[in-house]
XYZ file of C-alpha atoms in Angstrom:
573
model
C 0.000 0.000 0.000
C 1.304 3.414 -0.909
C 1.850 5.960 1.859
C -0.730 8.737 2.025
C 0.381 11.672 -0.115
C 0.477 15.133 1.332
C -1.741 17.443 -0.621
C 0.013 20.257 -2.488
C -3.208 22.084 -3.312
C -3.600 25.576 -1.905
C -4.819 25.847 1.677
C -8.592 26.205 1.526
C -8.857 28.415 4.578
C -5.607 30.283 5.047
C -5.312 32.627 7.988
C -2.604 34.755 6.357
C 0.470 34.663 4.113
C 3.463 32.562 5.027
C 6.023 34.389 7.126
C 8.634 34.502 4.337
C 6.242 36.093 1.799
C 5.114 38.532 4.469
C 8.722 39.560 5.108
C 9.454 39.922 1.400
C 6.158 41.761 0.779
C 4.975 39.218 -1.800
C 1.504 37.834 -2.493
C 1.583 34.267 -1.130
C -0.218 31.459 -3.020
C -0.901 29.653 0.336
C 0.433 26.347 -0.975
C 1.227 23.459 1.394
C 3.580 22.158 2.622
C 5.487 25.062 0.994
C 4.253 27.964 -1.085
C 5.585 28.192 -4.631
C 7.021 31.653 -4.066
C 9.429 30.260 -1.468
C 10.283 27.290 -3.696
C 11.200 29.563 -6.630
C 13.323 31.740 -4.378
C 15.148 28.691 -3.010
C 14.043 29.441 0.537
C 12.512 27.194 3.190
C 8.860 28.172 3.693
C 8.325 28.918 7.437
C 4.574 28.131 7.219
C 1.426 29.879 8.388
C 1.523 29.519 12.202
C 0.300 32.279 14.487
C 3.816 32.828 15.785
C 6.861 33.224 13.578
C 8.981 30.056 13.817
C 12.468 30.297 15.282
C 15.198 30.530 12.645
C 18.844 29.795 13.398
C 21.315 32.358 12.064
C 24.790 31.701 10.739
C 27.579 32.812 13.089
C 28.275 36.515 12.788
C 25.030 37.304 10.951
C 23.034 40.203 12.357
C 19.391 40.976 11.735
C 18.898 43.781 14.237
C 21.110 46.772 14.805
C 21.051 49.488 17.408
C 19.047 52.500 16.297
C 21.316 55.322 15.159
C 21.399 58.405 17.331
C 20.456 61.795 16.038
C 24.132 62.757 15.657
C 24.795 59.807 13.351
C 22.727 61.476 10.605
C 24.129 64.938 11.084
C 24.483 65.430 7.351
C 20.701 65.579 7.070
C 20.687 63.390 3.932
C 18.787 60.101 3.812
C 18.737 58.109 0.537
C 15.363 57.282 -0.937
C 16.056 53.568 -0.416
C 16.325 54.225 3.323
C 13.015 56.096 3.241
C 11.305 53.043 1.804
C 12.775 50.813 4.521
C 11.585 53.144 7.265
C 8.088 53.283 5.813
C 7.986 49.481 5.767
C 9.200 49.240 9.368
C 6.513 51.692 10.523
C 3.737 49.935 8.658
C 1.431 49.832 11.698
C 1.717 53.549 12.440
C -1.068 55.950 11.552
C -1.322 57.486 8.070
C -0.737 60.956 9.472
C 2.537 59.877 11.081
C 3.701 58.295 7.836
C 2.915 61.421 5.816
C 4.723 63.567 8.370
C 7.824 61.314 8.264
C 7.896 61.155 4.473
C 7.476 64.916 4.297
C 10.450 65.512 6.603
C 12.678 63.059 4.775
C 11.670 64.476 1.392
C 12.660 67.918 2.622
C 16.070 66.554 3.640
C 16.534 65.012 0.213
C 15.611 68.318 -1.382
C 18.264 70.101 0.678
C 20.806 67.445 -0.292
C 20.040 67.906 -3.993
C 20.521 71.655 -3.648
C 23.945 71.071 -2.105
C 25.162 69.088 -5.109
C 24.086 71.652 -7.696
C 27.560 73.164 -7.885
C 29.132 69.723 -8.307
C 26.532 68.839 -10.898
C 27.539 71.932 -12.873
C 31.178 70.813 -12.809
C 30.404 67.374 -14.220
C 27.729 68.571 -16.660
C 30.122 68.632 -19.593
C 31.362 65.047 -19.258
C 27.931 63.576 -18.542
C 26.333 65.383 -21.480
C 29.130 64.172 -23.716
C 28.639 60.619 -22.486
C 24.907 60.825 -23.191
C 25.565 62.229 -26.641
C 27.815 59.334 -27.655
C 25.433 56.720 -26.231
C 24.427 54.231 -28.916
C 20.875 54.145 -27.623
C 20.313 57.799 -28.412
C 18.696 60.275 -26.083
C 18.958 64.045 -25.639
C 22.294 65.730 -25.194
C 22.695 67.337 -21.783
C 21.291 66.813 -18.321
C 17.896 65.097 -18.037
C 15.498 63.685 -15.464
C 17.400 60.395 -15.218
C 20.493 62.313 -14.152
C 18.441 64.039 -11.448
C 17.248 60.646 -10.271
C 20.854 59.563 -9.930
C 21.489 62.548 -7.665
C 18.725 61.431 -5.311
C 20.222 57.957 -5.008
C 23.678 59.112 -3.900
C 24.398 57.144 -0.708
C 27.391 59.221 0.403
C 29.084 62.478 -0.409
C 30.291 62.850 -3.994
C 29.460 61.587 -7.460
C 32.106 58.884 -7.326
C 30.017 56.958 -4.767
C 26.867 56.817 -6.884
C 25.337 53.333 -7.165
C 25.321 51.486 -10.469
C 23.537 48.330 -11.561
C 24.782 48.137 -15.124
C 25.974 44.808 -16.517
C 29.318 45.686 -18.082
C 29.584 43.035 -20.763
C 28.801 40.117 -18.432
C 30.639 41.462 -15.397
C 29.056 41.959 -11.994
C 29.269 45.663 -11.222
C 30.233 44.925 -7.612
C 33.387 42.861 -8.176
C 35.473 44.171 -11.070
C 37.856 46.898 -12.120
C 35.193 48.760 -14.087
C 33.645 50.192 -10.937
C 37.062 51.238 -9.629
C 38.137 53.057 -12.786
C 36.539 56.400 -11.786
C 38.050 56.086 -8.313
C 41.484 55.579 -9.869
C 40.954 58.749 -11.878
C 39.405 60.798 -9.093
C 41.743 59.793 -6.258
C 45.073 59.215 -8.038
C 45.175 60.799 -11.499
C 42.895 63.832 -11.265
C 44.483 65.401 -8.115
C 47.939 64.907 -9.631
C 46.997 66.742 -12.814
C 45.280 69.608 -11.022
C 48.743 70.993 -10.327
C 49.615 71.507 -13.981
C 46.290 73.236 -14.668
C 47.462 76.074 -12.444
C 50.006 76.971 -15.109
C 48.041 75.892 -18.198
C 44.273 75.585 -17.557
C 42.853 72.545 -19.324
C 39.091 72.090 -19.431
C 39.545 68.418 -20.400
C 40.957 67.513 -16.972
C 37.864 67.019 -14.818
C 36.505 64.984 -11.929
C 34.947 61.789 -13.348
C 31.268 61.372 -12.354
C 30.267 57.763 -11.829
C 26.824 58.658 -13.151
C 28.408 58.963 -16.603
C 29.344 55.260 -16.541
C 25.716 54.410 -17.309
C 25.986 56.114 -20.688
C 29.418 54.956 -21.897
C 29.748 52.156 -24.497
C 31.056 48.825 -23.203
C 34.224 49.113 -25.309
C 35.022 52.469 -23.735
C 34.463 51.115 -20.219
C 36.940 48.281 -20.728
C 39.438 50.622 -22.385
C 39.240 52.931 -19.374
C 39.825 49.919 -17.126
C 42.982 49.122 -19.152
C 44.187 52.684 -18.700
C 43.542 52.753 -14.953
C 45.194 49.365 -14.356
C 48.256 50.289 -16.397
C 48.584 53.583 -14.533
C 48.421 51.724 -11.218
C 50.988 49.107 -12.315
C 53.618 51.720 -13.136
C 53.130 53.468 -9.826
C 53.510 50.321 -7.720
C 56.475 50.224 -5.317
C 59.665 48.886 -6.851
C 59.683 45.924 -4.431
C 56.225 44.701 -5.509
C 56.137 40.935 -6.069
C 56.368 39.860 -9.682
C 53.313 37.617 -9.351
C 51.208 40.637 -8.369
C 52.388 42.608 -11.395
C 51.814 39.645 -13.701
C 48.265 39.206 -12.420
C 47.490 42.874 -12.994
C 48.882 42.756 -16.533
C 46.660 39.757 -17.222
C 43.691 41.921 -16.242
C 44.911 44.649 -18.617
C 44.992 42.183 -21.517
C 41.594 40.773 -20.576
C 39.919 44.194 -20.731
C 41.849 44.992 -23.911
C 40.474 41.835 -25.532
C 36.892 42.688 -24.572
C 37.320 46.237 -25.914
C 38.655 44.936 -29.249
C 35.776 42.477 -29.549
C 33.183 45.163 -28.855
C 34.818 47.617 -31.283
C 34.924 44.953 -33.992
C 31.199 44.359 -33.593
C 30.412 48.081 -33.793
C 32.627 48.676 -36.829
C 31.173 45.598 -38.519
C 27.651 47.041 -38.497
C 26.577 49.719 -40.965
C 24.461 51.530 -38.373
C 27.294 51.959 -35.851
C 30.432 51.888 -38.027
C 31.164 55.618 -37.889
C 28.887 56.707 -35.056
C 30.054 59.188 -32.439
C 30.352 56.363 -29.923
C 32.532 54.253 -32.220
C 34.838 57.120 -33.185
C 35.231 58.131 -29.528
C 35.907 54.546 -28.458
C 38.517 53.932 -31.176
C 40.310 57.172 -30.318
C 40.351 56.304 -26.625
C 41.593 52.798 -27.437
C 44.404 54.251 -29.572
C 45.488 56.546 -26.746
C 45.464 53.661 -24.281
C 47.521 51.489 -26.632
C 50.196 54.191 -26.739
C 49.912 54.734 -22.995
C 50.618 51.085 -22.153
C 52.638 50.134 -25.285
C 50.837 46.775 -25.595
C 50.889 46.745 -29.401
C 53.473 47.919 -31.949
C 50.730 48.318 -34.558
C 49.278 51.556 -33.214
C 49.292 53.084 -36.701
C 46.705 50.566 -37.892
C 44.290 51.940 -35.287
C 45.121 55.501 -36.327
C 44.637 54.800 -40.031
C 41.368 53.022 -39.301
C 40.204 55.994 -37.302
C 41.029 58.328 -40.199
C 38.828 56.187 -42.466
C 35.944 56.331 -39.986
C 36.309 60.105 -39.709
C 36.377 60.445 -43.499
C 33.060 58.561 -43.669
C 31.663 61.511 -41.701
C 33.084 64.078 -44.113
C 36.587 64.512 -42.737
C 38.041 65.755 -39.474
C 37.398 69.448 -40.063
C 33.731 68.978 -40.913
C 33.206 66.572 -38.014
C 34.982 68.904 -35.592
C 32.629 71.788 -36.318
C 29.479 69.642 -36.455
C 29.959 67.515 -33.313
C 30.624 69.739 -30.309
C 31.153 66.858 -27.881
C 33.805 65.236 -30.104
C 36.086 68.272 -30.322
C 38.538 67.343 -27.583
C 38.797 63.724 -28.726
C 39.425 64.726 -32.357
C 42.113 67.227 -31.399
C 43.751 64.655 -29.150
C 43.915 62.300 -32.110
C 45.420 65.053 -34.259
C 48.106 65.588 -31.655
C 48.898 61.863 -31.508
C 49.092 61.587 -35.298
C 51.286 64.669 -35.789
C 53.719 63.836 -32.990
C 53.710 60.154 -33.961
C 54.797 61.099 -37.481
C 57.959 62.701 -36.067
C 59.220 59.370 -34.690
C 58.091 57.265 -37.647
C 59.869 56.613 -40.965
C 58.979 59.035 -43.791
C 57.508 56.036 -45.618
C 54.984 55.430 -42.780
C 53.370 58.792 -42.163
C 49.708 59.068 -41.125
C 47.805 61.118 -43.714
C 45.037 62.963 -41.888
C 43.706 65.080 -44.766
C 44.238 65.100 -48.507
C 45.617 68.645 -48.414
C 48.473 69.640 -46.106
C 47.572 73.303 -46.644
C 44.030 72.844 -45.331
C 45.306 70.809 -42.357
C 47.817 73.526 -41.450
C 45.105 76.176 -41.647
C 42.759 74.051 -39.522
C 45.436 73.406 -36.872
C 46.214 77.119 -36.713
C 42.527 77.840 -36.007
C 42.133 75.247 -33.246
C 45.609 75.206 -31.715
C 44.401 77.072 -28.629
C 42.543 73.887 -27.630
C 45.543 71.651 -28.422
C 48.084 73.839 -26.617
C 47.339 72.820 -22.976
C 48.078 69.188 -23.886
C 51.557 69.977 -25.232
C 52.658 73.513 -24.212
C 54.615 73.900 -27.449
C 54.579 77.530 -28.734
C 52.265 77.782 -31.787
C 54.876 78.933 -34.335
C 57.232 76.120 -33.338
C 54.447 73.554 -33.612
C 53.659 74.768 -37.135
C 57.342 74.377 -38.019
C 57.321 70.857 -36.568
C 54.375 69.986 -38.828
C 56.184 71.508 -41.820
C 59.239 69.320 -41.163
C 57.035 66.221 -41.251
C 55.364 67.315 -44.484
C 58.715 67.965 -46.168
C 60.103 64.596 -45.014
C 57.171 62.799 -46.639
C 57.398 64.846 -49.874
C 61.143 64.269 -50.188
C 60.800 60.528 -49.624
C 57.999 60.214 -52.179
C 59.933 62.365 -54.676
C 57.092 64.862 -55.005
C 59.604 67.644 -54.476
C 62.928 68.170 -56.260
C 66.214 67.845 -54.346
C 67.163 71.512 -54.693
C 63.679 72.707 -53.752
C 63.625 70.403 -50.735
C 67.038 71.665 -49.581
C 65.981 75.320 -49.897
C 62.753 74.694 -48.008
C 64.623 72.766 -45.293
C 67.077 75.627 -44.835
C 64.199 78.103 -44.637
C 62.487 75.948 -42.015
C 65.620 75.752 -39.905
C 66.061 79.512 -40.214
C 62.514 80.132 -38.913
C 63.124 77.791 -35.973
C 66.391 79.585 -35.175
C 64.690 82.996 -35.369
C 62.188 82.073 -32.645
C 62.921 83.881 -29.387
C 61.726 82.208 -26.155
C 62.262 85.508 -24.305
C 59.851 87.318 -26.625
C 57.197 84.645 -26.449
C 54.573 86.080 -24.138
C 52.100 84.156 -21.999
C 49.165 85.719 -20.161
C 50.067 84.095 -16.844
C 53.231 85.979 -15.894
C 53.510 84.260 -12.486
C 55.082 81.257 -14.283
C 57.615 83.249 -16.282
C 60.476 80.827 -15.553
C 58.446 77.771 -16.586
C 57.235 79.368 -19.830
C 60.804 80.352 -20.712
C 62.039 76.811 -20.006
C 59.356 75.074 -22.056
C 59.859 77.416 -25.014
C 63.621 76.893 -24.917
C 63.194 73.125 -24.704
C 60.863 72.894 -27.685
C 62.959 75.257 -29.817
C 66.082 73.135 -29.336
C 64.232 69.819 -29.667
C 62.530 70.827 -32.930
C 65.810 72.236 -34.305
C 67.565 68.893 -33.650
C 64.613 66.999 -35.179
C 64.763 69.256 -38.246
C 68.520 68.872 -38.834
C 68.831 65.185 -37.983
C 65.768 63.991 -39.940
C 66.718 65.994 -43.057
C 70.273 64.714 -42.878
C 68.911 61.163 -42.745
C 67.186 61.822 -46.092
C 70.252 63.641 -47.490
C 68.204 66.828 -47.854
C 70.703 68.671 -45.656
C 74.423 67.913 -45.809
C 76.601 67.022 -42.833
C 78.569 70.260 -42.779
C 80.604 71.576 -39.847
C 78.197 74.503 -39.530
C 75.092 72.317 -39.208
C 76.891 69.933 -36.864
C 77.834 72.871 -34.640
C 74.243 74.172 -34.609
C 72.899 70.710 -33.725
C 75.501 70.187 -31.004
C 74.733 73.611 -29.527
C 71.018 72.835 -29.374
C 71.824 69.422 -27.886
C 73.734 70.957 -24.980
C 71.034 73.590 -24.484
C 68.252 70.995 -24.581
C 69.926 68.731 -22.018
C 70.645 71.638 -19.671
C 67.059 72.953 -19.886
C 65.520 69.508 -19.444
C 67.487 68.853 -16.247
C 66.062 72.052 -14.778
C 62.516 71.544 -16.081
C 62.259 67.972 -14.770
C 62.452 69.434 -11.263
C 59.313 71.500 -11.904
C 56.017 69.928 -10.880
C 54.333 72.030 -13.565
C 56.451 70.820 -16.507
C 57.562 67.241 -15.852
C 54.471 65.719 -17.518
C 55.127 67.571 -20.798
C 58.719 66.503 -21.428
C 58.517 62.998 -22.909
C 59.001 63.913 -26.583
C 61.802 66.461 -25.927
C 63.545 63.881 -23.723
C 63.396 61.330 -26.554
C 65.010 63.923 -28.848
C 67.714 64.469 -26.227
C 68.233 60.699 -26.224
C 68.830 60.710 -29.982
C 71.405 63.472 -29.542
C 72.998 61.678 -26.559
C 74.564 59.195 -28.980
C 77.221 61.878 -29.522
C 77.707 62.491 -25.794
C 79.284 60.508 -22.974
C 77.902 57.520 -21.116
C 76.873 59.705 -18.176
C 74.463 61.691 -20.350
C 72.945 58.514 -21.733
C 72.500 57.154 -18.218
C 70.813 60.394 -17.254
C 68.347 60.087 -20.156
C 67.538 56.501 -19.125
C 66.940 57.518 -15.518
C 64.772 60.478 -16.524
C 62.584 58.281 -18.751
C 62.112 55.857 -15.863
C 61.042 58.716 -13.584
C 58.550 60.013 -16.158
C 57.111 56.512 -16.543
C 56.380 56.354 -12.819
C 55.098 59.922 -12.747
C 52.558 59.583 -15.559
C 51.902 55.856 -14.969
C 52.722 54.846 -18.530
C 54.779 52.258 -20.424
C 55.538 54.700 -23.238
C 58.689 56.217 -21.636
C 60.018 52.699 -21.007
C 59.391 51.850 -24.647
C 61.339 54.974 -25.630
C 64.187 53.923 -23.343
C 64.368 50.537 -25.053
C 64.394 52.131 -28.510
C 67.194 54.517 -27.523
C 69.280 51.745 -25.956
C 69.074 49.739 -29.179
C 70.029 52.801 -31.219
C 72.988 53.658 -28.989
C 74.195 50.057 -29.277
C 73.983 50.106 -33.078
C 75.874 53.399 -33.311
C 78.541 52.228 -30.872
C 79.048 48.995 -32.832
C 79.243 51.019 -36.046
C 81.953 53.282 -34.650
C 83.914 50.307 -33.290
C 83.722 48.440 -36.609
C 85.137 51.446 -38.515
C 87.727 52.296 -35.915
C 86.148 55.682 -35.206
C 86.459 56.964 -38.773
C 84.866 60.359 -39.344
C 81.515 60.164 -41.037
C 79.811 57.666 -38.736
C 79.529 60.144 -35.869
C 76.375 62.200 -35.479
C 72.796 61.141 -34.868
C 70.731 59.542 -37.610
C 67.031 60.114 -37.025
C 65.623 57.411 -39.269
C 68.107 54.850 -37.987
C 66.795 55.443 -34.455
C 63.146 55.085 -35.552
C 63.083 52.399 -38.279
C 59.438 51.545 -37.480
C 56.561 53.819 -36.368
C 56.647 54.961 -32.753
C 54.649 57.587 -30.858
C 55.964 59.048 -27.611
C 53.414 61.438 -26.210
C 51.442 61.618 -22.986
C-alpha cells in the first residue's frame, strides 16, 4: 500500500500569508507544505503559524542593529532607499505619522540635492558628452534620469553613486570597471590639477560615476585598461612579480573585450562611424600608446582616419559635433607627434591637403596647446618638417627645392625667441621660458637630424655645430625643467630627442636620459617612456658597434634620425 500523499493544493482556509512572503512583501499562493514563491526563491517556507517560527542564524550574521542616534545622521541626507525601509518598518503607524515622516525626509533630500548643484555643474560637460555618444540615443545634456541619480547618492560625492549596469557580463560589484573612476578621481585627477594652475585645461575634470551608465562597453573596458596600467607603473619597486603579472593579465583581458566590442560596432553599418565608435577607437588608440601593448598603433590611427572620413573629414566633423572636439584634437596631436618618430615612408595622412590641415590646426591650436605647451609657431614648423620629409621621400619635391625649403624651415626655428614669447600668466615666467627653450632646441635637432637622414641637408661643420649647440642647451634645460612639478608631464618627446642626440655624448648623459625616462614613466603611470628607453638603448648600441667596426672613422659620428626610428613609434602623454 502506498503511503498517504500530502496534498500540495492551496490551503482552503488560510489565515494569512506565510512568514517569508510577508517579510518579502509578496503575495503568497498559500500552498502546502510550501508555497511556490518560497520554492522559486530557493528558501525554506516557514509556514502559516500564528507565531513566527524560530530561525537559526549563521555565526556573525546580524538581523537587528542598534538604532542610530540623532548625531549619526548629522548630514541631514537620507537616501530614498532608506526612506522606503523606514516606511515598511513603521507599517502599523497611523497614516498621518507616515505622511509627516515622508514629508520631513523628502525635505532633507531636497536640501541634499541643492547642495550638489555646484558639483553637478562641474560634471555637466562630461555627462552630457557621455549621453551624446550613447548608442541608444537620447537628448544631449542633463535630463530627469540624471536628477534621479542625484537622489540615489548614498554618500558624499558623485564617485560613490550606485550602479547596476551589466558591463559586458561582469558583476558591477566585483570588477575593475567600478574602480576606474576612483582611480581617476583619487590618483590621477588630483595629480593633474597641479599643472592646470600653469596651463588651464578644461579636459581635466573629476569623473562622475553617473556617466558610466551612458558609456559604451568598449570604452568602459578601455578605461579599465588605462587605470590598471597607470596603477601598475606606480607600484612600489619591491612589488612581487606575481602581483604585477596578475594585474597585466587583467589589462589584456579588458583589452580583448574592448577589441571584440569595437569589432562588432565597426562591422555594423548603423554603428560603423557613429560618435560612440569614433570616440571609443580614439580612446583605445590613446590607451595602446599609454601602455605600449601593441606595436601596430598606426593601424588603429589609419582606421580611425577612415571612420572620420566617412563623416566628411576631421574638419567637418569637428565643427558639427561639439562633444567630439577634444577627442578629435587629441587624435590630431597623436598623429602629428607620432609622425615625427616614424619613418617618412609610414606617415599618417590625416587630410588630402596639407595646406588645409595647417590652416585648420592654426585655427584650433588654442585647444591643443594645454596638452603639449609647445609655442604655436614652433608647432607649425614641426608639422612643416614632417610634411617635407614625406614629400622628399615620395619624390614629389625636387632635391634643390627640398634643400631650400629645409634651410628656410631651420632659419625660422632659429629665429624664434623664447624671451619674446609672451604668456598671459606671468607668475610662471620661468616655466614658460624653459618650455619654449626646450621645444625650440628639440625641434631644431629633429629638423637637422631627420633631413640629414634623407640627405636633404648635408653634414657640414656649420650644421653639426648648430645641432651640437642645441643638444647641450636641450639637455641643460631639461634637467632644470624635470624638477618642476608644472612641466615634468610635458617633457617625454623632448627627452626622446635628447636621447637621440645623446649618442654623440658621454655615457653619463645617456644614463641620465635613461633615468629620466624611468622617472617620467612612474610619474605619468605609462609604459611609453620605457618603450622609448628601449628604442634609444638599441640605437645607442647600433651606433657604438658602427663606430667600433670602422675604428672611429669620421663620417659615422652624429645622430641619424631614421636609424633610431626604423618603425613607427609615438611618444606622447
